[in-house]
Amino acid sequence: MSDQQLQNLIKMINQISINNLHHGDEDQAAEVVATHIKKFWARSMKQQIIAYAESDGLELSPVSRLAVKRLAEPQEA
């Protein structure tokens, strides 16, 4: 993955987070962001942002970090 692709993903998730802050506290906003990412991002995009968050994640907003953490959690069957 190129640096430009990663920067675009970081920018997108941070924008989605900002746009959803009105849902209440950071936990509620992160849940909305995680749901959006699950529905609309390709698997490869999700894998890239999770890998970035686990290795560095410094450019992610607090809400984005929470959302990515939720994405990385095992899904219930």
Short mmCIF file of N, CA and C in Angstrom, two decimals:
data_model
loop_
_atom_site.label_atom_id
_atom_site.label_comp_id
_atom_site.label_asym_id
_atom_site.label_seq_id
_atom_site.Cartn_x
_atom_site.Cartn_y
_atom_site.Cartn_z
N MET A 1 0.85 -1.17 0.00
CA MET A 1 0.00 0.00 0.00
C MET A 1 0.89 1.23 0.00
N SER A 2 0.56 2.20 -0.82
CA SER A 2 1.35 3.42 -0.90
C SER A 2 1.03 4.34 0.27
N ASP A 3 1.97 5.25 0.51
CA ASP A 3 1.74 6.25 1.56
C ASP A 3 0.52 7.10 1.23
N GLN A 4 0.32 7.40 -0.05
CA GLN A 4 -0.81 8.22 -0.46
C GLN A 4 -2.14 7.51 -0.17
N GLN A 5 -2.20 6.21 -0.43
CA GLN A 5 -3.41 5.45 -0.14
C GLN A 5 -3.71 5.47 1.36
N LEU A 6 -2.68 5.24 2.16
CA LEU A 6 -2.86 5.25 3.61
C LEU A 6 -3.31 6.63 4.08
N GLN A 7 -2.69 7.67 3.56
CA GLN A 7 -3.08 9.03 3.96
C GLN A 7 -4.53 9.31 3.61
N ASN A 8 -4.98 8.81 2.46
CA ASN A 8 -6.38 8.99 2.08
C ASN A 8 -7.32 8.27 3.04
N LEU A 9 -6.96 7.05 3.46
CA LEU A 9 -7.79 6.31 4.42
C LEU A 9 -7.86 7.04 5.76
N ILE A 10 -6.71 7.54 6.21
CA ILE A 10 -6.67 8.27 7.48
C ILE A 10 -7.55 9.52 7.39
N LYS A 11 -7.41 10.25 6.29
CA LYS A 11 -8.22 11.46 6.10
C LYS A 11 -9.70 11.12 6.08
N MET A 12 -10.06 10.06 5.37
CA MET A 12 -11.47 9.68 5.27
C MET A 12 -12.05 9.29 6.62
N ILE A 13 -11.36 8.43 7.37
CA ILE A 13 -11.93 7.98 8.65
C ILE A 13 -12.01 9.14 9.63
N ASN A 14 -11.02 10.04 9.61
CA ASN A 14 -11.08 11.19 10.50
C ASN A 14 -12.24 12.12 10.12
N GLN A 15 -12.51 12.28 8.82
CA GLN A 15 -13.64 13.10 8.39
C GLN A 15 -14.97 12.46 8.79
N ILE A 16 -15.07 11.15 8.62
CA ILE A 16 -16.28 10.44 9.02
C ILE A 16 -16.50 10.62 10.53
N SER A 17 -15.42 10.54 11.29
CA SER A 17 -15.51 10.72 12.75
C SER A 17 -16.01 12.11 13.09
N ILE A 18 -15.44 13.13 12.46
CA ILE A 18 -15.86 14.51 12.73
C ILE A 18 -17.34 14.68 12.39
N ASN A 19 -17.76 14.10 11.28
CA ASN A 19 -19.15 14.25 10.85
C ASN A 19 -20.14 13.52 11.75
N ASN A 20 -19.66 12.64 12.61
CA ASN A 20 -20.55 11.87 13.47
C ASN A 20 -20.42 12.19 14.95
N LEU A 21 -19.71 13.24 15.28
CA LEU A 21 -19.57 13.64 16.68
C LEU A 21 -20.89 14.06 17.31
N HIS A 22 -21.85 14.43 16.50
CA HIS A 22 -23.14 14.87 17.02
C HIS A 22 -23.98 13.71 17.60
N HIS A 23 -23.50 12.49 17.47
CA HIS A 23 -24.24 11.33 17.98
C HIS A 23 -24.11 11.15 19.49
N GLY A 24 -23.45 12.07 20.14
CA GLY A 24 -23.31 11.96 21.59
C GLY A 24 -21.85 11.94 21.97
N ASP A 25 -21.50 11.04 22.87
CA ASP A 25 -20.11 10.98 23.32
C ASP A 25 -19.24 10.24 22.30
N GLU A 26 -17.94 10.16 22.60
CA GLU A 26 -17.00 9.54 21.67
C GLU A 26 -17.31 8.07 21.42
N ASP A 27 -17.78 7.35 22.43
CA ASP A 27 -18.12 5.93 22.24
C ASP A 27 -19.27 5.75 21.26
N GLN A 28 -20.28 6.58 21.38
CA GLN A 28 -21.42 6.49 20.46
C GLN A 28 -21.00 6.86 19.04
N ALA A 29 -20.20 7.92 18.92
CA ALA A 29 -19.72 8.32 17.60
C ALA A 29 -18.84 7.23 16.99
N ALA A 30 -17.98 6.61 17.79
CA ALA A 30 -17.11 5.54 17.29
C ALA A 30 -17.92 4.35 16.80
N GLU A 31 -19.01 4.04 17.47
CA GLU A 31 -19.87 2.94 17.04
C GLU A 31 -20.49 3.24 15.68
N VAL A 32 -20.93 4.47 15.49
CA VAL A 32 -21.51 4.87 14.20
C VAL A 32 -20.44 4.81 13.10
N VAL A 33 -19.25 5.28 13.41
CA VAL A 33 -18.15 5.25 12.43
C VAL A 33 -17.79 3.81 12.09
N ALA A 34 -17.65 2.96 13.09
CA ALA A 34 -17.31 1.55 12.84
C ALA A 34 -18.37 0.88 11.98
N THR A 35 -19.63 1.17 12.25
CA THR A 35 -20.72 0.59 11.44
C THR A 35 -20.63 1.07 10.00
N HIS A 36 -20.35 2.34 9.81
CA HIS A 36 -20.20 2.89 8.46
C HIS A 36 -19.06 2.20 7.72
N ILE A 37 -17.93 2.07 8.38
CA ILE A 37 -16.75 1.44 7.76
C ILE A 37 -17.06 -0.01 7.40
N LYS A 38 -17.70 -0.73 8.32
CA LYS A 38 -18.06 -2.13 8.04
C LYS A 38 -18.93 -2.25 6.81
N LYS A 39 -19.86 -1.32 6.64
CA LYS A 39 -20.82 -1.38 5.53
C LYS A 39 -20.23 -0.94 4.20
N PHE A 40 -19.40 0.09 4.22
CA PHE A 40 -19.05 0.76 2.97
C PHE A 40 -17.59 0.66 2.53
N TRP A 41 -16.70 0.23 3.39
CA TRP A 41 -15.30 0.12 2.99
C TRP A 41 -15.01 -1.31 2.53
N ALA A 42 -14.14 -1.42 1.54
CA ALA A 42 -13.69 -2.73 1.07
C ALA A 42 -12.86 -3.40 2.16
N ARG A 43 -12.85 -4.72 2.14
CA ARG A 43 -12.08 -5.48 3.13
C ARG A 43 -10.63 -5.01 3.18
N SER A 44 -10.03 -4.78 2.03
CA SER A 44 -8.62 -4.35 1.99
C SER A 44 -8.43 -3.00 2.68
N MET A 45 -9.37 -2.10 2.54
CA MET A 45 -9.30 -0.80 3.21
C MET A 45 -9.37 -0.97 4.72
N LYS A 46 -10.28 -1.82 5.17
CA LYS A 46 -10.41 -2.08 6.61
C LYS A 46 -9.12 -2.70 7.15
N GLN A 47 -8.56 -3.65 6.43
CA GLN A 47 -7.32 -4.30 6.87
C GLN A 47 -6.18 -3.29 6.96
N GLN A 48 -6.11 -2.38 6.00
CA GLN A 48 -5.04 -1.38 5.99
C GLN A 48 -5.16 -0.42 7.17
N ILE A 49 -6.37 0.05 7.47
CA ILE A 49 -6.52 1.01 8.56
C ILE A 49 -6.32 0.33 9.91
N ILE A 50 -6.71 -0.93 10.03
CA ILE A 50 -6.47 -1.68 11.27
C ILE A 50 -4.97 -1.88 11.47
N ALA A 51 -4.27 -2.27 10.41
CA ALA A 51 -2.82 -2.47 10.51
C ALA A 51 -2.13 -1.17 10.89
N TYR A 52 -2.56 -0.06 10.30
CA TYR A 52 -1.98 1.23 10.64
C TYR A 52 -2.22 1.57 12.11
N ALA A 53 -3.43 1.37 12.58
CA ALA A 53 -3.76 1.69 13.98
C ALA A 53 -2.94 0.84 14.94
N GLU A 54 -2.71 -0.41 14.57
CA GLU A 54 -1.96 -1.31 15.46
C GLU A 54 -0.46 -1.01 15.44
N SER A 55 0.05 -0.47 14.34
CA SER A 55 1.48 -0.21 14.24
C SER A 55 1.87 1.21 14.64
N ASP A 56 0.97 2.16 14.46
CA ASP A 56 1.29 3.56 14.72
C ASP A 56 0.03 4.29 15.17
N GLY A 57 -0.81 4.65 14.23
CA GLY A 57 -2.09 5.26 14.54
C GLY A 57 -2.06 6.68 15.04
N LEU A 58 -0.90 7.32 14.96
CA LEU A 58 -0.77 8.66 15.53
C LEU A 58 -1.63 9.71 14.86
N GLU A 59 -1.95 9.53 13.60
CA GLU A 59 -2.73 10.53 12.87
C GLU A 59 -4.24 10.31 13.00
N LEU A 60 -4.65 9.25 13.67
CA LEU A 60 -6.07 8.99 13.87
C LEU A 60 -6.61 9.83 15.02
N SER A 61 -7.79 10.37 14.83
CA SER A 61 -8.44 11.10 15.91
C SER A 61 -8.86 10.09 17.00
N PRO A 62 -9.16 10.57 18.20
CA PRO A 62 -9.60 9.64 19.26
C PRO A 62 -10.82 8.81 18.86
N VAL A 63 -11.79 9.42 18.20
CA VAL A 63 -12.99 8.68 17.76
C VAL A 63 -12.60 7.65 16.70
N SER A 64 -11.72 8.03 15.79
CA SER A 64 -11.27 7.09 14.76
C SER A 64 -10.55 5.91 15.38
N ARG A 65 -9.71 6.16 16.38
CA ARG A 65 -9.00 5.07 17.07
C ARG A 65 -9.99 4.10 17.71
N LEU A 66 -11.00 4.64 18.37
CA LEU A 66 -12.02 3.78 18.98
C LEU A 66 -12.77 2.97 17.93
N ALA A 67 -13.09 3.61 16.81
CA ALA A 67 -13.81 2.92 15.74
C ALA A 67 -12.97 1.78 15.16
N VAL A 68 -11.70 2.04 14.92
CA VAL A 68 -10.82 1.00 14.37
C VAL A 68 -10.65 -0.13 15.37
N LYS A 69 -10.57 0.20 16.64
CA LYS A 69 -10.49 -0.84 17.67
C LYS A 69 -11.72 -1.75 17.61
N ARG A 70 -12.88 -1.18 17.39
CA ARG A 70 -14.11 -1.97 17.27
C ARG A 70 -14.08 -2.82 16.00
N LEU A 71 -13.53 -2.29 14.93
CA LEU A 71 -13.42 -3.06 13.68
C LEU A 71 -12.52 -4.28 13.88
N ALA A 72 -11.49 -4.12 14.69
CA ALA A 72 -10.51 -5.19 14.88
C ALA A 72 -11.00 -6.29 15.82
N GLU A 73 -12.05 -6.00 16.58
CA GLU A 73 -12.58 -7.00 17.52
C GLU A 73 -13.21 -8.17 16.76
N PRO A 74 -13.06 -9.37 17.28
CA PRO A 74 -13.69 -10.53 16.63
C PRO A 74 -15.20 -10.35 16.56
N GLN A 75 -15.77 -10.74 15.45
CA GLN A 75 -17.21 -10.63 15.26
C GLN A 75 -17.93 -11.82 15.89
N GLU A 76 -19.05 -11.53 16.52
CA GLU A 76 -19.85 -12.62 17.12
C GLU A 76 -20.59 -13.36 16.02
N ALA A 77 -20.72 -14.65 16.21
CA ALA A 77 -21.40 -15.47 15.19
C ALA A 77 -22.89 -15.44 15.39
#
